[in-house]
GROMACS .gro file of C-alpha atoms in nm:
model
  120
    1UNK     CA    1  -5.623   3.924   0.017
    2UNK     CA    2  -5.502   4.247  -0.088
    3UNK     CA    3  -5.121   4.338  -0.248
    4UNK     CA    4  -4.918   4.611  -0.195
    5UNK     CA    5  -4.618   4.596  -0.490
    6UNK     CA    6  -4.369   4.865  -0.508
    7UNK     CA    7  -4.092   4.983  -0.734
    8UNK     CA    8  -3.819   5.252  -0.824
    9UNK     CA    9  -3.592   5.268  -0.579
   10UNK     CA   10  -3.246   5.213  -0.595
   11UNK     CA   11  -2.861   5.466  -0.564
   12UNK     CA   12  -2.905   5.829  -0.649
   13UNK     CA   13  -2.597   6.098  -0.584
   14UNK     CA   14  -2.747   6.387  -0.414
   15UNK     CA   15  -2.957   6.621  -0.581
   16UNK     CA   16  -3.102   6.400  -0.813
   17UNK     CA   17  -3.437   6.246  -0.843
   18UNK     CA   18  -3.640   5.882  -0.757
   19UNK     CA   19  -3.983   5.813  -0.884
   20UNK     CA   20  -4.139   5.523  -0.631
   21UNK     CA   21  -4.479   5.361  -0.741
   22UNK     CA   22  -4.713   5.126  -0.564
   23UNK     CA   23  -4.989   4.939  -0.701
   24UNK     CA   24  -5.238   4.797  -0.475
   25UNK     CA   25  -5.419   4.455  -0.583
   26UNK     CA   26  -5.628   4.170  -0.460
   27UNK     CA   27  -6.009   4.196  -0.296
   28UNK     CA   28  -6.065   4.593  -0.325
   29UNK     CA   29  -6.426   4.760  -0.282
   30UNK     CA   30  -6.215   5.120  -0.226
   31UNK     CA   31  -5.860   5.240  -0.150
   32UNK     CA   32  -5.898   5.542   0.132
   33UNK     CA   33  -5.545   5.661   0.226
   34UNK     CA   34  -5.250   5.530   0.032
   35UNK     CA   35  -4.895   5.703   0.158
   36UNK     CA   36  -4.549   5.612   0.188
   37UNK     CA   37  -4.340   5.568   0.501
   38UNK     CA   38  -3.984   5.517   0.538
   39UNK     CA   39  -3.687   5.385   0.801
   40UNK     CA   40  -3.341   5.482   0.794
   41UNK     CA   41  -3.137   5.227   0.990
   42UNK     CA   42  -3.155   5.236   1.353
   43UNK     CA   43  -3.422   5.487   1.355
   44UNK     CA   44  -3.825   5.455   1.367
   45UNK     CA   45  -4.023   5.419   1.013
   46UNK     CA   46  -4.180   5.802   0.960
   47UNK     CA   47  -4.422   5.934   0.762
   48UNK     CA   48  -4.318   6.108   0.456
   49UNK     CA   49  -4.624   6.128   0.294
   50UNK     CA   50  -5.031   6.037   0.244
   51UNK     CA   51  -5.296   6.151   0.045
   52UNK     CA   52  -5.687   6.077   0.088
   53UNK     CA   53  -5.937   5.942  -0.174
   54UNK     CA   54  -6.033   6.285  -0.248
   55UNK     CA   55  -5.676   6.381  -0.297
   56UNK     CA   56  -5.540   6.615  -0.065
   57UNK     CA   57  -5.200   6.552   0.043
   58UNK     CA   58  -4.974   6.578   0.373
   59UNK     CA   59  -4.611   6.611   0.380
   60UNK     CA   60  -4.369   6.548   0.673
   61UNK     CA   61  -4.180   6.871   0.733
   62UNK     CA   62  -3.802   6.730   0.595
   63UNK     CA   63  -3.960   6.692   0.239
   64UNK     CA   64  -4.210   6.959   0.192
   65UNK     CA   65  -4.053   7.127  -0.136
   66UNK     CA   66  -3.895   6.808  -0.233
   67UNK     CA   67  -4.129   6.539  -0.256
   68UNK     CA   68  -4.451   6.501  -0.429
   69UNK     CA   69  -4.759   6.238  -0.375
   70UNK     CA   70  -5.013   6.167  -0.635
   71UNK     CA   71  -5.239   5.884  -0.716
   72UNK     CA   72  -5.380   5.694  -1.002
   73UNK     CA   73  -5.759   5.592  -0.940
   74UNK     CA   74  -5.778   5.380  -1.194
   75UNK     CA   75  -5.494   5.136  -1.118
   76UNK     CA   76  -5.554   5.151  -0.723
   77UNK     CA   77  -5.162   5.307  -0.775
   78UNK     CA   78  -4.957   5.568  -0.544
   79UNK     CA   79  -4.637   5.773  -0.669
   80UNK     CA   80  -4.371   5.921  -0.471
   81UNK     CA   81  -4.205   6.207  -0.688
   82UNK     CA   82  -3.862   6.262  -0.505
   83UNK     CA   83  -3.645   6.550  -0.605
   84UNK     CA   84  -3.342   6.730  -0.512
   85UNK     CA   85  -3.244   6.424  -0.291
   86UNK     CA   86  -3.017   6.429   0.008
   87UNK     CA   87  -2.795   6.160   0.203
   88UNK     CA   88  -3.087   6.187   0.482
   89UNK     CA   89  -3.361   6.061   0.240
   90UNK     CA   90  -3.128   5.716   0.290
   91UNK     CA   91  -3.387   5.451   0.380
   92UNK     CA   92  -3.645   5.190   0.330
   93UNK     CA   93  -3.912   5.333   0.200
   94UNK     CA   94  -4.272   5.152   0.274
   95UNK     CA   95  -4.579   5.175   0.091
   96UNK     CA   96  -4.903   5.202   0.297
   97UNK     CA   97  -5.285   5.182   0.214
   98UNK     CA   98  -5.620   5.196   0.385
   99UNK     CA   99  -5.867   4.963   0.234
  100UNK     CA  100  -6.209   4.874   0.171
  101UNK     CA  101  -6.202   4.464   0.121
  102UNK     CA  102  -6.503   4.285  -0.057
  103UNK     CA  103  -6.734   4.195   0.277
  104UNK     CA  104  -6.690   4.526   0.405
  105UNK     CA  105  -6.349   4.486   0.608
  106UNK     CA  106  -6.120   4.792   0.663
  107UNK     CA  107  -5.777   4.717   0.653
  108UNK     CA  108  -5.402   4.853   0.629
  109UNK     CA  109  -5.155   4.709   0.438
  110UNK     CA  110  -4.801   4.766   0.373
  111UNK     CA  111  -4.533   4.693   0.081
  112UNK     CA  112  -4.242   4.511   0.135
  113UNK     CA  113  -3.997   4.800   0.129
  114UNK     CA  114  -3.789   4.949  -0.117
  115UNK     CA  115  -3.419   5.040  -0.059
  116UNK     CA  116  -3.341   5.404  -0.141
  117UNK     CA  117  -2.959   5.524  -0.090
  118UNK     CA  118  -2.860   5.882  -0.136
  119UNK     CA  119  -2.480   5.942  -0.245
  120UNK     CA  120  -2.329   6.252  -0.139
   0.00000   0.00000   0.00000
């Protein structure tokens, strides 16, 4: 079985700044794609951002700027660097990864969700 755990969420006024982290654990050989996603209420989750094993990183258009992705190796963990936040970053924000399992299974996996409200 393989764990997705995040944290850092929580109430920011607009214009300040969120730090989420995910740490992936359980029956890893090797962690491809970890990214976040997010869904504001009544609307579809999005992506907001992924990066690859190798470390190159995509951004959905409404954070480009504002948001920054980076990875840990080492403790199978994903950041999400959020700056200069705005009432439509409101949402749940999900953790995602694409995984290697021992046996040679590829799998997603997704955190529970962490609530992040923007003030304005």
């Amino acid at each position: 079985q393989v764990q997705l755990v995040e944290s850092g969420g929580g109430l920011v006024q607009a214009g300040g700044s969120l730090r989420l982290s995910c740490a992936a654990s359980g029956s890893i050989v090797s962690i491809h794609a970890m990214g976040w996603f997010r869904q504001a209420l009544g609307k579809q989750r999005e992506l907001v951002a992924v990066i690859g094993d190798g470390g190159r990183a995509n951004y959905a258009d409404s954070v480009k700027g504002r948001f920054t992705i980076s990875r840990d190796h080492t403790k199978n963990t994903v950041y999400l660097q959020m700056d200069s936040l705005i009432p439509e970053d409101t949402a749940v924000y999900y953790c995602y990864a694409s995984i290697t399992q021992k046996g040679g299974f590829n799998t997603s996996h997704w955190g529970q969700g962490t609530q992040v409200t923007v003030s304005s």
